[in-house]
Tab-separated table of C-alpha atoms in Angstrom:
chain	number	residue	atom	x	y	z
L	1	UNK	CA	36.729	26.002	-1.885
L	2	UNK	CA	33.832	28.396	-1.957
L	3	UNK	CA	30.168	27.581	-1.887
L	4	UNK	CA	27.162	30.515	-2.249
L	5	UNK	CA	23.669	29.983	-2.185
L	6	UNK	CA	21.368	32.629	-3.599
L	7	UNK	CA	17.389	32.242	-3.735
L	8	UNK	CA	16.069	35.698	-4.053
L	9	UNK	CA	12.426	34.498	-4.678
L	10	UNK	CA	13.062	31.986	-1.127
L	11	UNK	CA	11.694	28.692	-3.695
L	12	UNK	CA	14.318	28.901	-6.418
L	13	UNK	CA	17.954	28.522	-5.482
L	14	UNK	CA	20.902	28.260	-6.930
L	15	UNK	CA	24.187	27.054	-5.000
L	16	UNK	CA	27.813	27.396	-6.170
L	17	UNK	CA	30.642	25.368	-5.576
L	18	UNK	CA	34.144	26.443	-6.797
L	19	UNK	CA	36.535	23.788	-5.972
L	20	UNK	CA	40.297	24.534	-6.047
L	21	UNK	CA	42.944	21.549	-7.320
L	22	UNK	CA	44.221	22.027	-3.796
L	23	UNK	CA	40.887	20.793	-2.806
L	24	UNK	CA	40.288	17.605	-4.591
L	25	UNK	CA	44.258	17.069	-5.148
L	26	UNK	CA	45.291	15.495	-2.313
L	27	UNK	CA	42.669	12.477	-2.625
L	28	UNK	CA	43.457	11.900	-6.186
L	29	UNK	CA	47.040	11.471	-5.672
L	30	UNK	CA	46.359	8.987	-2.979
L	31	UNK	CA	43.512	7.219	-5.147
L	32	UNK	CA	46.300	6.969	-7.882
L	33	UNK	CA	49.216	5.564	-5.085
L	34	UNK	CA	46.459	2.933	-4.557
L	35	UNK	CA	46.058	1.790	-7.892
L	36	UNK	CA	49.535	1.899	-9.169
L	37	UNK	CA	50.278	-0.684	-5.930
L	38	UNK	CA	47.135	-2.784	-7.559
L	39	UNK	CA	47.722	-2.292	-11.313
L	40	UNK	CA	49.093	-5.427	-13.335
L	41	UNK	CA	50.224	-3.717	-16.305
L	42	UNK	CA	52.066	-6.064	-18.852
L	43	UNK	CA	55.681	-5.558	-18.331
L	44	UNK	CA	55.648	-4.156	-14.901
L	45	UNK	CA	55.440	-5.848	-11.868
L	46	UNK	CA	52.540	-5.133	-9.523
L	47	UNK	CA	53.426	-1.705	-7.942
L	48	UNK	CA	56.294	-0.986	-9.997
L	49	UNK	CA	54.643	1.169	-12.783
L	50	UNK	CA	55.499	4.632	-13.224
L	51	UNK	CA	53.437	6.887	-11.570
L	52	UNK	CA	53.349	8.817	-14.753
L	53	UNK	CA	51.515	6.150	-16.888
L	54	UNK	CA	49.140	5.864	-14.070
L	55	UNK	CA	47.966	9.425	-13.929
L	56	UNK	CA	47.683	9.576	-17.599
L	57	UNK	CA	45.909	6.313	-17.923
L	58	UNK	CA	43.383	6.569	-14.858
L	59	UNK	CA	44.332	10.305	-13.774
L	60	UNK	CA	41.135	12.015	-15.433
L	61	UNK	CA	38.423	9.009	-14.595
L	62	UNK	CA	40.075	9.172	-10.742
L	63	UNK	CA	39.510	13.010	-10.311
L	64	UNK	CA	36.029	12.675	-11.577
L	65	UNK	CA	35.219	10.373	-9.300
L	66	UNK	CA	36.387	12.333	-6.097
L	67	UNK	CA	35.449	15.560	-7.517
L	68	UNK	CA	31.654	13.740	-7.391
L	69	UNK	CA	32.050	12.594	-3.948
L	70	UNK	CA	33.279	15.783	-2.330
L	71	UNK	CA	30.325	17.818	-4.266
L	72	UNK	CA	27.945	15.562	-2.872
L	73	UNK	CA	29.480	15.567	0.438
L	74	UNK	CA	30.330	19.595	0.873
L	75	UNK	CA	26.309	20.284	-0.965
L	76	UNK	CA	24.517	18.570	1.754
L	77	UNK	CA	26.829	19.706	4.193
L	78	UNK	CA	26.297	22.991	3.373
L	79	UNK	CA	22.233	22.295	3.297
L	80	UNK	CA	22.154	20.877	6.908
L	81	UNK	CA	24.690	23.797	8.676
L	82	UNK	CA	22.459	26.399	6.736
L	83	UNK	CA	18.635	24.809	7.709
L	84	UNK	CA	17.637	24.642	3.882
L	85	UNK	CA	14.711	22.595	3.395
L	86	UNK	CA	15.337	21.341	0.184
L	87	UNK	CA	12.969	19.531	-1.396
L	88	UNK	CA	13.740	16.318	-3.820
L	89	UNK	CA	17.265	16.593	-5.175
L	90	UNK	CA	19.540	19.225	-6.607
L	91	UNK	CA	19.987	19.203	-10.232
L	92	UNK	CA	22.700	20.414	-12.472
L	93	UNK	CA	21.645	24.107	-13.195
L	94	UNK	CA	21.000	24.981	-16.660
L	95	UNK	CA	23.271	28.112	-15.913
L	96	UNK	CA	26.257	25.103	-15.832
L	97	UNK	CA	29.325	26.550	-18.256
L	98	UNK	CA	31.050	23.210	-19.850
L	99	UNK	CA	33.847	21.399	-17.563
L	100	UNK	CA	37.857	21.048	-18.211
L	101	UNK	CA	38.735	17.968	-15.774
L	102	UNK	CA	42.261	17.401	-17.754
L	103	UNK	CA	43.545	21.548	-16.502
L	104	UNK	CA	44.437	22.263	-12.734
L	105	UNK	CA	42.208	25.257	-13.164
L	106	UNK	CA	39.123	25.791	-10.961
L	107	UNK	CA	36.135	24.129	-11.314
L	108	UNK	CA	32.609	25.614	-10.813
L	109	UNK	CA	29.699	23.818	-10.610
L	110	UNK	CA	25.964	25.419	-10.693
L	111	UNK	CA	22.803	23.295	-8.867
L	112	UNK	CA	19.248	24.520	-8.737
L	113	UNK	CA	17.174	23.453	-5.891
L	114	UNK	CA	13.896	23.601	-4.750
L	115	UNK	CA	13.380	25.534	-1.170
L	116	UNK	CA	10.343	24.711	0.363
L	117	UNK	CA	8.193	28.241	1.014
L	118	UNK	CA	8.481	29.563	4.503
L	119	UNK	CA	4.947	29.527	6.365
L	120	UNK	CA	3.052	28.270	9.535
L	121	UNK	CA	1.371	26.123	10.517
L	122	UNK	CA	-0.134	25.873	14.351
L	123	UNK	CA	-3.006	24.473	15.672
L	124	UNK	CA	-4.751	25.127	18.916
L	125	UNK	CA	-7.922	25.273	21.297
L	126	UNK	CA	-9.392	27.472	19.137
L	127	UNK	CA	-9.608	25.266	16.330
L	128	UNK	CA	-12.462	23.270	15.877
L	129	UNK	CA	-12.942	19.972	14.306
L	130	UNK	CA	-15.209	17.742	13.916
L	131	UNK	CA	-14.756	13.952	15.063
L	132	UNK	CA	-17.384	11.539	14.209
L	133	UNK	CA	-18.735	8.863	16.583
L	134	UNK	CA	-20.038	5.897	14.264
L	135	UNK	CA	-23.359	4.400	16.272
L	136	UNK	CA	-22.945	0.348	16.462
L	137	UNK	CA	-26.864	-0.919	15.797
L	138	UNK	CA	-28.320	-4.392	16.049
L	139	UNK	CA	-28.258	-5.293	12.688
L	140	UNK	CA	-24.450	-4.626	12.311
L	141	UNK	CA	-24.141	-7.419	15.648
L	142	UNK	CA	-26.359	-9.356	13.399
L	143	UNK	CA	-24.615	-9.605	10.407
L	144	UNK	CA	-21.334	-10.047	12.255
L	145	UNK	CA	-22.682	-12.605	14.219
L	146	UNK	CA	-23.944	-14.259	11.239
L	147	UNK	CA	-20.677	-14.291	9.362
L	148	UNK	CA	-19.049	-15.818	12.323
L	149	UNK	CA	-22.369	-18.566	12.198
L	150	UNK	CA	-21.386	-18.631	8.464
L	151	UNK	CA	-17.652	-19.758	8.912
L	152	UNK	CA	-18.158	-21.909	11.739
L	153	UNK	CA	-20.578	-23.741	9.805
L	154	UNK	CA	-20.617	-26.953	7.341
L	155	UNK	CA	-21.928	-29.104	4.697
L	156	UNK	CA	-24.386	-31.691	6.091
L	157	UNK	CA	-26.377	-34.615	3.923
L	158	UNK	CA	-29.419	-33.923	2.545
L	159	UNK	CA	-32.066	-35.894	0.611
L	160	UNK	CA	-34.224	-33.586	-1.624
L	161	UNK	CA	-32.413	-29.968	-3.145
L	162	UNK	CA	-33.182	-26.698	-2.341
L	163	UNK	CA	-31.572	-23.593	-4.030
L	164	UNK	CA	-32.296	-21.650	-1.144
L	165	UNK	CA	-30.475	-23.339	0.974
L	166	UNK	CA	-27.233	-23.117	-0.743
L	167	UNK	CA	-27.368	-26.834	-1.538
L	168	UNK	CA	-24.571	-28.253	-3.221
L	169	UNK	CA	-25.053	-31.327	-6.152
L	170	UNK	CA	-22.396	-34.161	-6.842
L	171	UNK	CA	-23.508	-36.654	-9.311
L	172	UNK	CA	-22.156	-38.516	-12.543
L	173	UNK	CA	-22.009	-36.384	-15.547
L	174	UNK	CA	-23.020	-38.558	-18.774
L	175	UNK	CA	-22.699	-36.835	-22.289
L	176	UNK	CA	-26.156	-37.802	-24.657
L	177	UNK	CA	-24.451	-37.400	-28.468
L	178	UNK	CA	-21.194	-37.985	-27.288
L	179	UNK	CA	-17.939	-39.471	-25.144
L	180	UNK	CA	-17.444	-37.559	-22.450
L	181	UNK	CA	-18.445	-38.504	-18.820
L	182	UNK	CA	-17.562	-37.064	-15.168
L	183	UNK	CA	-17.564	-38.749	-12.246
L	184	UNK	CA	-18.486	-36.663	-8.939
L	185	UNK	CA	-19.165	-33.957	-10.899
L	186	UNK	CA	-20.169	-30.822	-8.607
L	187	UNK	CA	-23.060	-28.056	-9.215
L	188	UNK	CA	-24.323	-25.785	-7.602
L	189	UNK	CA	-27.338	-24.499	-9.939
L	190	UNK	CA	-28.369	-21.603	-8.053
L	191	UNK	CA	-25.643	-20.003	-10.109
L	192	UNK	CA	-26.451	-21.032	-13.359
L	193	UNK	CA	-27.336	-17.855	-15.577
L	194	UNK	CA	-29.688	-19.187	-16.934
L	195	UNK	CA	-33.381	-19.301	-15.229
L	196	UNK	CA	-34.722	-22.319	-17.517
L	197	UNK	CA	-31.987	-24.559	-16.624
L	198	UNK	CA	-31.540	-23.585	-13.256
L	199	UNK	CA	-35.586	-24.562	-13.156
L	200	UNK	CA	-34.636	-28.509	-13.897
L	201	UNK	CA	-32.616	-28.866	-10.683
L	202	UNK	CA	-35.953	-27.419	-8.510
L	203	UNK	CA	-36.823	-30.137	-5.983
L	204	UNK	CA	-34.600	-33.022	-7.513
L	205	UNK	CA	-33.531	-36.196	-5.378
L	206	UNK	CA	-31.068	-38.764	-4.799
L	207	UNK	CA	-30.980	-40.829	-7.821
L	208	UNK	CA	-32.590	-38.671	-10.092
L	209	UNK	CA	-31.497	-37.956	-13.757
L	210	UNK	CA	-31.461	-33.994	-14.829
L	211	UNK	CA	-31.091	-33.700	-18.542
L	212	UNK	CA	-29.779	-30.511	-18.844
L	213	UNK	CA	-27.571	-28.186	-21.603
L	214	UNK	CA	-23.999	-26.881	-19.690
L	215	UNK	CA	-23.387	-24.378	-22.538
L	216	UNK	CA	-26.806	-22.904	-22.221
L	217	UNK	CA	-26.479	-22.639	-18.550
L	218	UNK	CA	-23.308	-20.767	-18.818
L	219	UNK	CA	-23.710	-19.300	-22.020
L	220	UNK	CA	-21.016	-16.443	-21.107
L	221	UNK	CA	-18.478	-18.606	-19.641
L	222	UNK	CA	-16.289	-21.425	-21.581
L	223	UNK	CA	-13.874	-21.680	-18.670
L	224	UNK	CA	-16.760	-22.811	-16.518
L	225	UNK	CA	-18.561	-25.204	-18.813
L	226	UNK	CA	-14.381	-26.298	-19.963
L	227	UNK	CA	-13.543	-26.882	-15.726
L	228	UNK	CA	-16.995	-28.920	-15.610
L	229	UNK	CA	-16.349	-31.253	-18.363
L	230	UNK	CA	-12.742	-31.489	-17.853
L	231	UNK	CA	-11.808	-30.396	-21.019
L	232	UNK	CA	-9.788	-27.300	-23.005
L	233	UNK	CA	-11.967	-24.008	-22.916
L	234	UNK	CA	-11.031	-24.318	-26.794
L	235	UNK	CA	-13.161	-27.583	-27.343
L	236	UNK	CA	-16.353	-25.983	-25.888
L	237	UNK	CA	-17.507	-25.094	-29.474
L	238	UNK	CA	-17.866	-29.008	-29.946
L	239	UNK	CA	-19.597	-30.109	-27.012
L	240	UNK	CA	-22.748	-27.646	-27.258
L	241	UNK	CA	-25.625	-30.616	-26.635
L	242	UNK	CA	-27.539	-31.728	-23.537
L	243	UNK	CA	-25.921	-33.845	-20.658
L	244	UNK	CA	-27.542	-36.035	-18.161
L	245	UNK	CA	-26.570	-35.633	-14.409
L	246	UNK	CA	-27.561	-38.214	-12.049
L	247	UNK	CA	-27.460	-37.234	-8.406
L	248	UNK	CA	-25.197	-39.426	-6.163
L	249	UNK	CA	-25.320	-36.795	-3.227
L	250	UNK	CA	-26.772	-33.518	-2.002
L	251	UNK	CA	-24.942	-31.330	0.487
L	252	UNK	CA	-26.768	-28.103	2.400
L	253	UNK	CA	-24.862	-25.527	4.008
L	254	UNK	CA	-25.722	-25.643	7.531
L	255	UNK	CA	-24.498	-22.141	9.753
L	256	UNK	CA	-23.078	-23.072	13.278
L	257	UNK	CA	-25.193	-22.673	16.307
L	258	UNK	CA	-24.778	-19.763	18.465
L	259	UNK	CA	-23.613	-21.552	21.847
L	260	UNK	CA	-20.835	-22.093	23.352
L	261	UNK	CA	-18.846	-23.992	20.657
L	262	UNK	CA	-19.093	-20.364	18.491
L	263	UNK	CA	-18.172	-18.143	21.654
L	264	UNK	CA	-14.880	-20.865	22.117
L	265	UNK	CA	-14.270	-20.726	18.224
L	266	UNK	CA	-14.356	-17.277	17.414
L	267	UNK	CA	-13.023	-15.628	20.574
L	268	UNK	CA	-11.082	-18.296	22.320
L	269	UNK	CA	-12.206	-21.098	24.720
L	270	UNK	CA	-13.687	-19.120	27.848
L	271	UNK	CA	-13.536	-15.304	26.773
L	272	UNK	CA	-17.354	-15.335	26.510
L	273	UNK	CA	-20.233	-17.448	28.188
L	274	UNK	CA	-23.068	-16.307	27.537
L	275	UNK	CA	-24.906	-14.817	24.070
L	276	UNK	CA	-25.035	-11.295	25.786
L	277	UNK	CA	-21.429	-11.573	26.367
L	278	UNK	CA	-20.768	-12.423	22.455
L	279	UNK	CA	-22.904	-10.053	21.253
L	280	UNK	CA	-21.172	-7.214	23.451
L	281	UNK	CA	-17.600	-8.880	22.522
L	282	UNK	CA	-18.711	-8.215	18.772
L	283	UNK	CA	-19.978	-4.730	19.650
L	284	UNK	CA	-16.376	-3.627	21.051
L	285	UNK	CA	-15.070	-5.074	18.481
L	286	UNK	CA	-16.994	-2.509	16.157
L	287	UNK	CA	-16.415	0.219	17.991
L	288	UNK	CA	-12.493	-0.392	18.018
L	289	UNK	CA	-12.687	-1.242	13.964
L	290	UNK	CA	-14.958	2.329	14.013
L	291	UNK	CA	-12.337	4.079	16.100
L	292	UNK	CA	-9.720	3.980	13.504
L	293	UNK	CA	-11.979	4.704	10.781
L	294	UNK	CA	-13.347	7.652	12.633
L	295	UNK	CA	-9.439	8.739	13.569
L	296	UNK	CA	-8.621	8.358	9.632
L	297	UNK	CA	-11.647	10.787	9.023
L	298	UNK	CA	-10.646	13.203	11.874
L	299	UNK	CA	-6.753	13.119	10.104
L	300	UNK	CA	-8.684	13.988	6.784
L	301	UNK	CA	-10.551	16.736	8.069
L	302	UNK	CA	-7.808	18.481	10.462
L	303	UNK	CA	-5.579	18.431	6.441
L	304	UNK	CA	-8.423	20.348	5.188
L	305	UNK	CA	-9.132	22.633	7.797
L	306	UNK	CA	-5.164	23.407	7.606
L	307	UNK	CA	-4.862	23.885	3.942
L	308	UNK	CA	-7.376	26.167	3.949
L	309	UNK	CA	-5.890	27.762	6.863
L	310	UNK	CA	-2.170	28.363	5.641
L	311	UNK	CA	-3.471	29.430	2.010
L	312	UNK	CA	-1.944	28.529	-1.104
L	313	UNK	CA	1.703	28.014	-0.997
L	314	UNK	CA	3.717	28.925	-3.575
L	315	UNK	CA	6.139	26.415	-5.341
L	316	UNK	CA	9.413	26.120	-7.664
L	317	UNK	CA	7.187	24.526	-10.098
L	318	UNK	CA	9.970	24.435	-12.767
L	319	UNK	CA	12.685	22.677	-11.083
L	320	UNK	CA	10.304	20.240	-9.351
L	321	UNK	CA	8.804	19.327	-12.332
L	322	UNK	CA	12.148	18.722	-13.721
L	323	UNK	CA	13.111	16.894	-10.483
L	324	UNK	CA	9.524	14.460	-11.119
L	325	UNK	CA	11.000	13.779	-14.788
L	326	UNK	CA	14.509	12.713	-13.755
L	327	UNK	CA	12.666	10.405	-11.026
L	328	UNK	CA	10.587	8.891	-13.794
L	329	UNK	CA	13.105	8.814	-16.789
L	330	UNK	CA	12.753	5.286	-17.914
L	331	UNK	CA	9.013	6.173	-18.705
L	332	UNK	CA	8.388	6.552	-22.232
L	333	UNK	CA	5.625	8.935	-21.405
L	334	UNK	CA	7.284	11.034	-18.837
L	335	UNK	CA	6.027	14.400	-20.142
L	336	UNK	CA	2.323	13.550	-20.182
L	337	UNK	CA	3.131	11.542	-16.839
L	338	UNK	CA	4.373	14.792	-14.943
L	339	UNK	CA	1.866	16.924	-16.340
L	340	UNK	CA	-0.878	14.867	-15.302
L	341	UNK	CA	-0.008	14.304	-11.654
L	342	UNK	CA	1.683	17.464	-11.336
L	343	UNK	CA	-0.918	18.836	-9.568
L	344	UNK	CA	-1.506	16.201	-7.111
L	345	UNK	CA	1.995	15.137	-6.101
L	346	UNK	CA	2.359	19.133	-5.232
L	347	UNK	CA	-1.184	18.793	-3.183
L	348	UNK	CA	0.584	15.801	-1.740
L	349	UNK	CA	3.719	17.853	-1.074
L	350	UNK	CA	2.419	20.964	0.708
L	351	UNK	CA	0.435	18.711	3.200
L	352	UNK	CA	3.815	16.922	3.786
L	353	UNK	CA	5.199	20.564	4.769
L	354	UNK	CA	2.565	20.928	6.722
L	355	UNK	CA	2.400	17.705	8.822
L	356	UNK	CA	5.721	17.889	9.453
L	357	UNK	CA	5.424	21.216	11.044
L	358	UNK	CA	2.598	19.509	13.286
L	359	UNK	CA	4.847	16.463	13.791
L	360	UNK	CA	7.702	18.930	15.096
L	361	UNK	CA	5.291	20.754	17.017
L	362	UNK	CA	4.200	17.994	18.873
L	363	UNK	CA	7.442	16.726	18.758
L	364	UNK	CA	6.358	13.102	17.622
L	365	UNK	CA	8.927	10.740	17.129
L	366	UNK	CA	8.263	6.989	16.643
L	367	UNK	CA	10.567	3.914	17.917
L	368	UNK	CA	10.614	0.650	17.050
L	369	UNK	CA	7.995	-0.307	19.931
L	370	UNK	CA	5.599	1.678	17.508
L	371	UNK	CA	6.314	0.480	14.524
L	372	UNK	CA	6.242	-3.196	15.977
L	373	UNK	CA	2.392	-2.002	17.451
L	374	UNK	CA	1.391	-0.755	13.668
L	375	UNK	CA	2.794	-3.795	12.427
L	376	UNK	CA	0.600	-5.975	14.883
L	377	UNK	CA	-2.588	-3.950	14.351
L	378	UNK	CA	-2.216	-4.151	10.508
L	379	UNK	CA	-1.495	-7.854	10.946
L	380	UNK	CA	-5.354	-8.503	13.731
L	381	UNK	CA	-6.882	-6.540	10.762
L	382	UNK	CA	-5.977	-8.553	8.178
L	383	UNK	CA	-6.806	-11.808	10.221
L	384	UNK	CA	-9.682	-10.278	11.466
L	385	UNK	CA	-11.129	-9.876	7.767
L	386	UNK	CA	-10.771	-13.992	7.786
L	387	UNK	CA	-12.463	-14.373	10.681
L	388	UNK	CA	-9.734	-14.449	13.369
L	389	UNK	CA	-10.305	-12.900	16.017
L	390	UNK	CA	-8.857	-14.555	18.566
L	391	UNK	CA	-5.308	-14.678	17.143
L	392	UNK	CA	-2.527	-15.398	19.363
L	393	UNK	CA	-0.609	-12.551	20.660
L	394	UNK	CA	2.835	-14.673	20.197
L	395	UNK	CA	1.503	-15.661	16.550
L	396	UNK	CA	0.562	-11.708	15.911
L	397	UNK	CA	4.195	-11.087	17.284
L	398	UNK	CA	6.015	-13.401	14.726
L	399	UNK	CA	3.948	-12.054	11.685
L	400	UNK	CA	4.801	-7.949	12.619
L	401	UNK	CA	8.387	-9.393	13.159
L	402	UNK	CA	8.088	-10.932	9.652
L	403	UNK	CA	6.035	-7.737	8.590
L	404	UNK	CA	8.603	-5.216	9.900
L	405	UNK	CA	11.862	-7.139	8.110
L	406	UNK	CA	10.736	-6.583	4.281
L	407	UNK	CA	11.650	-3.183	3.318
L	408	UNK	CA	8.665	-2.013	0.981
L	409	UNK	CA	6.901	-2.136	4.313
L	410	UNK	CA	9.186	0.006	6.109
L	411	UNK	CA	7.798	3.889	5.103
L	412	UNK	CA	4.438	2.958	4.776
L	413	UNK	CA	4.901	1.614	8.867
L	414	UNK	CA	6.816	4.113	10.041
L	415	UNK	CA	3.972	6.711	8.330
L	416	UNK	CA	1.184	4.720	10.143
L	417	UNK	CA	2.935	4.905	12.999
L	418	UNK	CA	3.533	8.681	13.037
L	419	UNK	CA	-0.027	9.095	11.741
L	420	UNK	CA	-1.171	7.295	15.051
L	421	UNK	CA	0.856	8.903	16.817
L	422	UNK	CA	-0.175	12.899	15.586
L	423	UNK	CA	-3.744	12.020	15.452
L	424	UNK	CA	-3.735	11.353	19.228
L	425	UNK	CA	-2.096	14.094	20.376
L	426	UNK	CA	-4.119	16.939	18.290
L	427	UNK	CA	-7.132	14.833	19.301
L	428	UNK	CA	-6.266	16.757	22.795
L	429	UNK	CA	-4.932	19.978	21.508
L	430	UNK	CA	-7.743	20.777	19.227
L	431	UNK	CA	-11.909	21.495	19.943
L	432	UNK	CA	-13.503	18.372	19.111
L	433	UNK	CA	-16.768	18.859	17.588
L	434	UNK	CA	-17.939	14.921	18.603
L	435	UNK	CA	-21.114	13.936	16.282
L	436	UNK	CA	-22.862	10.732	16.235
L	437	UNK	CA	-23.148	9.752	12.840
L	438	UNK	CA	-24.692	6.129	10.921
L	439	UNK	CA	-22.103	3.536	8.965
L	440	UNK	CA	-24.007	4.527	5.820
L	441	UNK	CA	-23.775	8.198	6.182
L	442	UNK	CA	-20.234	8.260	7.148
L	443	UNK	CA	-18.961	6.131	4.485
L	444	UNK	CA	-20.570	8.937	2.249
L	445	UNK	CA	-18.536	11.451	3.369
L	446	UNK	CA	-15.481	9.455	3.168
L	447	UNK	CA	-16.257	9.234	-0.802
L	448	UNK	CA	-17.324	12.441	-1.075
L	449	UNK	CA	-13.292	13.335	-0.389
């Protein structure tokens, strides 16, 4: 066997393997010994064919197949011993001469493969980033507090409607030219779209009789007027007249008081006693939702400074565009797919390079304790956009556990985690240029990327 690797340019290289039959033999004569003692072929008993009608009916197919596996096996080999950093996957070279697999002659086989360019990438005191410090005001406790007031809260009885209470309508739904009738029919006319029919519902009472037009009120929406009246959005067309709606019973949203019922609610019975408490509870609870927004930023911005730091790097464009066509074959428009996001998934790919160098340099690795954290965190953020705050730590145990088992979550954990991970150690190897900065003005630069 003999294997060379040449890449003049250091991006595009070009490995050959020469494999000898005394190679590959040796494993196709023992593949062949195992299917000639499981081969029924009519008029031979099982293991009793000859060895001759074996070879020449499986031979070929057999030393394709091991030929395959030992490329595969002696290629990567090779890459790991020698430190390539290959990027994607080799691909047959177009340099490839045509194949005799029925000779005991050599066989030569040609790969190109991408090299990822040599550079570096090191960061230190003397660089400078900026980390942004988002200020938690009164009016965000406010509207937090609110939402919590919001969710604790409830429908109570009420005798006369008010839109601007968020009043809710059920009554008996009567048809004037026609058959159809609804019992506890529900409205809520503050979103009808249309202002003169919203008008008739102003200041109505139990008992009273709105005569009223559905299809004008929604004039946009079928499947609304068609879920009202109970009926197929197709027989809309014929039910276009005025309804009367007699009011059996008006609800009003009523928001929870802020006592100690809310405090037990929203952060468990006891955590907080006192409205100072809950407001400052809410406050840290800001500021640790801000601190991984403002981390995410600081990530962001040390990728920029570093891309503009190592410079362009210089790619095997050719064979990595041919490697991002094989990966999307089955596309029927894989040649305007790859040279559309081209550009991007090579953006994406030298800031890969580069983190990794980062990663290695401050020789982050991640365990299963972190992925399990990342998995917890992702899991109080998604309760916490419900509402939950006070969540169990057992019950946010079971759902990382349950998180961490499906595989399409796997890489994107294990990158949070390592993302978590980097982010707090160049947080103390770089100079932090801390600013104070509003919600509204940070969210701008976050869409301004």
């Amino acid at each position: 066997m003999n294997i060379t690797f040449e890449a003049p340019d250091k991006i595009n290289g070009l490995m050959t393997i020469t494999l000898e039959s005394a190679d590959y033999q040796p494993e196709v004569d023992k593949t062949l010994k195992d299917y000639r003692k499981r081969a029924n072929i009519p008029g031979f008993r099982p293991g009793q064919a000859p060895m001759g009608m074996i070879k020449r009916q499986f031979g070929t197919s057999v030393k394709v197949d091991v030929v395959n596996k030992m490329l595969g096996e002696k290629l990567y080999d090779y890459v790991r011993e020698n430190k390539i950093q290959m990027l994607g996957e080799p691909l047959p070279s177009e340099q490839q001469e045509a194949l005799d697999f029925e000779g005991d002659q050599p066989l030569t086989f040609k790969f190109d493969i991408a090299v990822a360019p040599e550079f570096e990438a090191k960061l230190s005191g003397k660089d400078k980033i900026d980390y942004y410090n988002i200020t938690v005001d009164d009016k965000m406790i406010d509207q937090q507090v609110e939402m919590y007031q919001s969710r604790a809260g409830q429908y109570e009885k009420a005798e006369q409607f008010d839109p601007e209470q968020r009043d809710m309508l059920k009554g008996d739904l009567r048809e004037v030219d026609g058959s159809i009738e609804v019992a506890d029919a529900v409205l809520m006319p503050q979103y009808m779209k249309v202002e003169d029919q919203k008008k008739l519902f102003d200041g109505c009472k139990l008992g009273d009789i709105i005569t009223w037009n559905p299809r004008k009120a929604y004039p946009e929406s079928d499947v609304e007027v068609s879920s009202l009246l109970k009926i197929q959005k197709e027989e809309v067309k014929d039910h276009e007249g005025d309804f009367t709606f007699q009011i059996t019973e008006i609800s009003r949203f009523v928001k929870a008081e802020v006592n100690q019922a809310l405090f037990d609610q929203t952060f468990g019975e006891g955590a907080v006693k006192s409205e100072k408490e809950f407001r400052q509870k809410i406050a840290d609870q800001i500021s640790q939702q801000f601190k991984a927004d403002a981390d995410y930023k600081f990530l962001l911005d040390v990728r920029a400074h570093m891309e503009k730091k190592v410079g362009k790097l210089e790619f095997p464009e050719a064979i990595l565009k041919r490697v991002m066509k094989n990966n999307n074959k089955d596309r029927k428009d894989v040649e305007e797919f790859v040279e559309k996001n081209f550009e991007a998934s090579i953006k994406e790919l030298g800031w890969h390079l580069i983190k990794e160098q980062l990663v290695a340099a401050q020789d982050i690795k991640v365990d299963d304790n972190d992925l399990k954290q990342v998995a917890k965190e992702a899991a109080r953020a998604q309760f916490a956009q419900y509402g939950m705050s006070n969540v169990p730590e057992e019950y946010l145990d079971n759902y990382a556990q349950e998180m961490l088992k499906k595989r399409e979550n796997a890489e994107g954990l294990v990158d949070r985690a390592v993302d978590v991970k980097l982010t707090a150690a160049l947080k103390n190897v770089v100079k932090l240029n801390e600013k104070d900065t509003t919600l509204e003005d940070f969210q701008k630069m976050l869409q301004e990327k």
